GROMACS .gro file of C-alpha atoms in nm:
model
  250
    1UNK     CA    1   2.183   1.287  -3.557
    2UNK     CA    2   2.440   1.140  -3.778
    3UNK     CA    3   2.653   1.321  -4.086
    4UNK     CA    4   2.773   1.136  -4.342
    5UNK     CA    5   2.938   1.290  -4.650
    6UNK     CA    6   2.619   1.559  -4.743
    7UNK     CA    7   2.355   1.277  -4.546
    8UNK     CA    8   2.198   1.414  -4.243
    9UNK     CA    9   2.018   1.082  -4.057
   10UNK     CA   10   1.776   1.157  -3.829
   11UNK     CA   11   1.650   0.804  -3.565
   12UNK     CA   12   1.386   0.728  -3.770
   13UNK     CA   13   1.180   0.390  -3.839
   14UNK     CA   14   1.170   0.448  -4.220
   15UNK     CA   15   1.297   0.535  -4.420
   16UNK     CA   16   1.146   0.774  -4.743
   17UNK     CA   17   1.163   0.643  -5.142
   18UNK     CA   18   1.199   1.060  -5.145
   19UNK     CA   19   1.547   1.031  -4.951
   20UNK     CA   20   1.618   0.740  -5.147
   21UNK     CA   21   1.577   0.909  -5.425
   22UNK     CA   22   1.893   1.139  -5.302
   23UNK     CA   23   2.041   0.991  -5.168
   24UNK     CA   24   2.185   0.653  -5.455
   25UNK     CA   25   2.156   1.010  -5.661
   26UNK     CA   26   1.799   0.872  -5.874
   27UNK     CA   27   1.461   1.093  -5.993
   28UNK     CA   28   1.181   0.923  -5.770
   29UNK     CA   29   1.064   0.873  -6.033
   30UNK     CA   30   1.243   0.556  -6.152
   31UNK     CA   31   1.307   0.487  -5.696
   32UNK     CA   32   0.905   0.367  -5.718
   33UNK     CA   33   0.990   0.229  -6.029
   34UNK     CA   34   1.283  -0.022  -5.822
   35UNK     CA   35   1.032  -0.071  -5.583
   36UNK     CA   36   0.716  -0.179  -5.784
   37UNK     CA   37   0.983  -0.381  -5.936
   38UNK     CA   38   1.038  -0.558  -5.560
   39UNK     CA   39   0.681  -0.507  -5.537
   40UNK     CA   40   0.564  -0.756  -5.808
   41UNK     CA   41   0.830  -0.976  -5.688
   42UNK     CA   42   0.627  -1.065  -5.422
   43UNK     CA   43   0.370  -1.237  -5.601
   44UNK     CA   44   0.144  -0.997  -5.403
   45UNK     CA   45   0.130  -1.105  -5.043
   46UNK     CA   46   0.019  -0.854  -4.898
   47UNK     CA   47   0.153  -0.873  -4.573
   48UNK     CA   48   0.427  -0.966  -4.650
   49UNK     CA   49   0.486  -0.612  -4.867
   50UNK     CA   50   0.413  -0.381  -4.598
   51UNK     CA   51   0.673  -0.572  -4.418
   52UNK     CA   52   0.953  -0.416  -4.614
   53UNK     CA   53   0.706  -0.114  -4.798
   54UNK     CA   54   0.433   0.103  -4.700
   55UNK     CA   55   0.285   0.288  -4.941
   56UNK     CA   56   0.187   0.665  -4.882
   57UNK     CA   57   0.168   0.990  -5.002
   58UNK     CA   58   0.318   1.348  -4.974
   59UNK     CA   59   0.251   1.724  -5.088
   60UNK     CA   60   0.448   1.806  -5.367
   61UNK     CA   61   0.577   2.177  -5.350
   62UNK     CA   62   0.256   2.273  -5.583
   63UNK     CA   63   0.086   2.098  -5.299
   64UNK     CA   64  -0.083   1.814  -5.517
   65UNK     CA   65  -0.059   1.468  -5.332
   66UNK     CA   66   0.162   1.223  -5.477
   67UNK     CA   67   0.292   0.827  -5.411
   68UNK     CA   68   0.545   0.778  -5.245
   69UNK     CA   69   0.682   0.486  -4.992
   70UNK     CA   70   0.827   0.436  -4.639
   71UNK     CA   71   1.106   0.178  -4.605
   72UNK     CA   72   1.126  -0.020  -4.363
   73UNK     CA   73   1.456  -0.132  -4.221
   74UNK     CA   74   1.414  -0.476  -4.380
   75UNK     CA   75   1.294  -0.301  -4.712
   76UNK     CA   76   1.588  -0.103  -4.676
   77UNK     CA   77   1.812  -0.397  -4.737
   78UNK     CA   78   1.607  -0.527  -5.001
   79UNK     CA   79   1.653  -0.247  -5.153
   80UNK     CA   80   2.042  -0.262  -5.092
   81UNK     CA   81   2.118  -0.495  -5.296
   82UNK     CA   82   1.983  -0.341  -5.677
   83UNK     CA   83   2.186  -0.120  -5.536
   84UNK     CA   84   2.641  -0.123  -5.659
   85UNK     CA   85   2.878   0.135  -5.682
   86UNK     CA   86   3.034   0.441  -5.422
   87UNK     CA   87   2.607   0.599  -5.395
   88UNK     CA   88   2.519   0.177  -5.319
   89UNK     CA   89   2.783   0.182  -5.066
   90UNK     CA   90   2.607   0.512  -4.869
   91UNK     CA   91   2.290   0.393  -4.857
   92UNK     CA   92   2.402   0.121  -4.667
   93UNK     CA   93   2.543   0.309  -4.448
   94UNK     CA   94   2.311   0.583  -4.390
   95UNK     CA   95   2.030   0.341  -4.271
   96UNK     CA   96   2.236   0.122  -4.118
   97UNK     CA   97   2.310   0.487  -3.901
   98UNK     CA   98   1.931   0.523  -3.913
   99UNK     CA   99   1.818   0.185  -3.716
  100UNK     CA  100   2.092   0.217  -3.528
  101UNK     CA  101   2.070   0.511  -3.410
  102UNK     CA  102   1.647   0.403  -3.329
  103UNK     CA  103   1.769   0.112  -3.178
  104UNK     CA  104   1.889   0.316  -2.935
  105UNK     CA  105   1.689   0.533  -2.857
  106UNK     CA  106   1.436   0.295  -2.757
  107UNK     CA  107   1.721   0.132  -2.525
  108UNK     CA  108   1.690   0.505  -2.310
  109UNK     CA  109   1.343   0.421  -2.229
  110UNK     CA  110   1.115   0.162  -1.984
  111UNK     CA  111   0.922  -0.097  -2.163
  112UNK     CA  112   0.578  -0.056  -2.117
  113UNK     CA  113   0.426  -0.185  -1.896
  114UNK     CA  114   0.199  -0.539  -1.936
  115UNK     CA  115  -0.165  -0.395  -1.782
  116UNK     CA  116  -0.311  -0.762  -1.729
  117UNK     CA  117  -0.037  -0.903  -1.564
  118UNK     CA  118   0.060  -0.589  -1.310
  119UNK     CA  119  -0.352  -0.608  -1.250
  120UNK     CA  120  -0.296  -0.987  -1.139
  121UNK     CA  121   0.028  -0.914  -0.911
  122UNK     CA  122  -0.197  -0.681  -0.709
  123UNK     CA  123  -0.448  -0.899  -0.696
  124UNK     CA  124  -0.174  -1.172  -0.542
  125UNK     CA  125  -0.056  -0.890  -0.330
  126UNK     CA  126  -0.414  -0.797  -0.208
  127UNK     CA  127  -0.470  -1.121  -0.117
  128UNK     CA  128  -0.179  -1.217   0.008
  129UNK     CA  129  -0.200  -0.932   0.280
  130UNK     CA  130  -0.522  -0.973   0.381
  131UNK     CA  131  -0.412  -1.369   0.433
  132UNK     CA  132  -0.045  -1.226   0.633
  133UNK     CA  133  -0.321  -0.940   0.792
  134UNK     CA  134   0.017  -0.695   0.723
  135UNK     CA  135   0.023  -0.387   0.858
  136UNK     CA  136   0.012  -0.101   0.657
  137UNK     CA  137   0.407   0.021   0.596
  138UNK     CA  138   0.442  -0.307   0.470
  139UNK     CA  139   0.128  -0.352   0.225
  140UNK     CA  140   0.274  -0.010   0.052
  141UNK     CA  141   0.627  -0.190   0.033
  142UNK     CA  142   0.457  -0.462  -0.123
  143UNK     CA  143   0.220  -0.271  -0.314
  144UNK     CA  144   0.568   0.014  -0.387
  145UNK     CA  145   0.723  -0.348  -0.492
  146UNK     CA  146   0.480  -0.450  -0.764
  147UNK     CA  147   0.433  -0.113  -0.914
  148UNK     CA  148   0.874  -0.118  -0.982
  149UNK     CA  149   0.870  -0.472  -1.055
  150UNK     CA  150   0.634  -0.381  -1.432
  151UNK     CA  151   0.767  -0.095  -1.450
  152UNK     CA  152   0.479   0.195  -1.354
  153UNK     CA  153   0.552   0.509  -1.121
  154UNK     CA  154   0.526   0.528  -0.749
  155UNK     CA  155   0.498   0.910  -0.682
  156UNK     CA  156   0.052   0.834  -0.653
  157UNK     CA  157   0.205   0.644  -0.323
  158UNK     CA  158   0.140   0.749   0.062
  159UNK     CA  159   0.426   0.788   0.275
  160UNK     CA  160   0.309   0.631   0.505
  161UNK     CA  161   0.445   0.771   0.880
  162UNK     CA  162   0.345   0.513   1.223
  163UNK     CA  163   0.202   0.765   1.464
  164UNK     CA  164   0.355   0.480   1.684
  165UNK     CA  165   0.676   0.282   1.647
  166UNK     CA  166   0.620  -0.142   1.730
  167UNK     CA  167   0.822  -0.336   1.913
  168UNK     CA  168   0.893  -0.737   1.902
  169UNK     CA  169   0.773  -0.957   2.243
  170UNK     CA  170   1.189  -0.986   2.318
  171UNK     CA  171   1.241  -0.628   2.359
  172UNK     CA  172   0.963  -0.547   2.537
  173UNK     CA  173   0.965  -0.813   2.762
  174UNK     CA  174   1.326  -0.712   2.874
  175UNK     CA  175   1.235  -0.353   2.898
  176UNK     CA  176   0.965  -0.404   3.105
  177UNK     CA  177   1.136  -0.673   3.352
  178UNK     CA  178   0.924  -0.922   3.310
  179UNK     CA  179   1.100  -1.346   3.391
  180UNK     CA  180   0.953  -1.492   3.128
  181UNK     CA  181   1.102  -1.598   2.769
  182UNK     CA  182   0.947  -1.541   2.447
  183UNK     CA  183   0.826  -1.859   2.331
  184UNK     CA  184   0.673  -1.924   2.651
  185UNK     CA  185   0.455  -1.559   2.595
  186UNK     CA  186   0.409  -1.692   2.219
  187UNK     CA  187   0.223  -2.008   2.348
  188UNK     CA  188  -0.006  -1.784   2.575
  189UNK     CA  189  -0.127  -1.510   2.322
  190UNK     CA  190  -0.199  -1.878   2.131
  191UNK     CA  191  -0.462  -1.967   2.443
  192UNK     CA  192  -0.607  -1.694   2.407
  193UNK     CA  193  -0.687  -1.613   1.984
  194UNK     CA  194  -0.414  -1.323   2.034
  195UNK     CA  195  -0.200  -1.565   1.816
  196UNK     CA  196  -0.189  -1.789   1.566
  197UNK     CA  197   0.001  -1.971   1.409
  198UNK     CA  198   0.066  -2.063   0.986
  199UNK     CA  199   0.206  -2.207   0.700
  200UNK     CA  200   0.342  -2.179   0.415
  201UNK     CA  201   0.561  -2.423   0.131
  202UNK     CA  202   0.913  -2.429   0.265
  203UNK     CA  203   1.179  -2.401  -0.052
  204UNK     CA  204   1.376  -2.766   0.061
  205UNK     CA  205   1.014  -2.922   0.110
  206UNK     CA  206   0.767  -2.986   0.278
  207UNK     CA  207   0.578  -2.673   0.512
  208UNK     CA  208   0.729  -2.408   0.726
  209UNK     CA  209   0.619  -2.179   0.998
  210UNK     CA  210   0.531  -1.914   1.178
  211UNK     CA  211   0.333  -1.673   1.410
  212UNK     CA  212   0.049  -1.440   1.333
  213UNK     CA  213  -0.116  -1.215   1.496
  214UNK     CA  214  -0.491  -1.256   1.454
  215UNK     CA  215  -0.791  -0.994   1.444
  216UNK     CA  216  -0.810  -0.979   1.822
  217UNK     CA  217  -0.399  -0.953   1.905
  218UNK     CA  218  -0.421  -0.680   1.617
  219UNK     CA  219  -0.566  -0.475   1.935
  220UNK     CA  220  -0.199  -0.516   2.069
  221UNK     CA  221  -0.036  -0.478   1.792
  222UNK     CA  222   0.029  -0.566   1.364
  223UNK     CA  223   0.177  -0.805   1.143
  224UNK     CA  224   0.534  -0.653   0.980
  225UNK     CA  225   0.694  -0.911   0.674
  226UNK     CA  226   0.905  -1.058   0.836
  227UNK     CA  227   1.327  -0.962   0.748
  228UNK     CA  228   1.413  -1.318   0.701
  229UNK     CA  229   1.117  -1.447   0.403
  230UNK     CA  230   0.851  -1.162   0.287
  231UNK     CA  231   0.606  -1.456   0.247
  232UNK     CA  232   0.583  -1.499   0.564
  233UNK     CA  233   0.450  -1.246   0.942
  234UNK     CA  234   0.706  -1.073   1.168
  235UNK     CA  235   0.423  -0.990   1.539
  236UNK     CA  236   0.520  -0.666   1.651
  237UNK     CA  237   0.376  -0.459   1.915
  238UNK     CA  238   0.230  -0.144   2.066
  239UNK     CA  239   0.479   0.008   2.378
  240UNK     CA  240   0.186   0.213   2.433
  241UNK     CA  241  -0.031  -0.119   2.494
  242UNK     CA  242   0.199  -0.363   2.619
  243UNK     CA  243   0.099  -0.296   3.015
  244UNK     CA  244  -0.232  -0.403   2.982
  245UNK     CA  245  -0.114  -0.692   2.751
  246UNK     CA  246   0.125  -0.796   3.058
  247UNK     CA  247  -0.223  -0.785   3.305
  248UNK     CA  248  -0.308  -1.097   3.008
  249UNK     CA  249   0.043  -1.278   3.005
  250UNK     CA  250   0.042  -1.248   3.372
   0.00000   0.00000   0.00000
């Protein structure tokens, strides 16, 4: 809350005509008359009128409903043009402070997610995950990225813990002391129908190839998102099943 002289300014999106009357030292009925005169000059353009002054009511001390107006920021600016002297200056400062306080408050809150865009992004993610046959941790990572991109909380998403750490083909060939390069092993895996070559558009034009495990190949491993590019997969293999895979390679 901001205090200017005797005026207490609460962050709000409107000024009531009652507040205006108190600030400028006039009777409320006089302020109502001024506002109605301004409205009459607008020539009955209801939509324009309501963007400045919104007619409403309040309950007085006798528990009776009485007319009043809510002044928007534009309404305050328009009414301030009719004010002169110290009271007019105080009113101008007061509405400027209030609307600035309101804008500062709004900036503290994240923007409301666009549900339609969020849902479209989710559909695109699902198709990508299905086509690339990515593993569960990668799906969760993709879901998390989509949520964060649209300002949607992620606390409902599962925390995935892999049962077995997967490794690259190069690492496993070296660990098993197999005299076979990863390139030759990949060629053999393609021949066996366990691995396939996919394509994606390149940022430099044309197409870029990357490897992806087939449905049969996913018995021996899984497709993780490539650290080089999220539009590519990186085949990784289960160490516990690599001995079985080696029998097919050698």
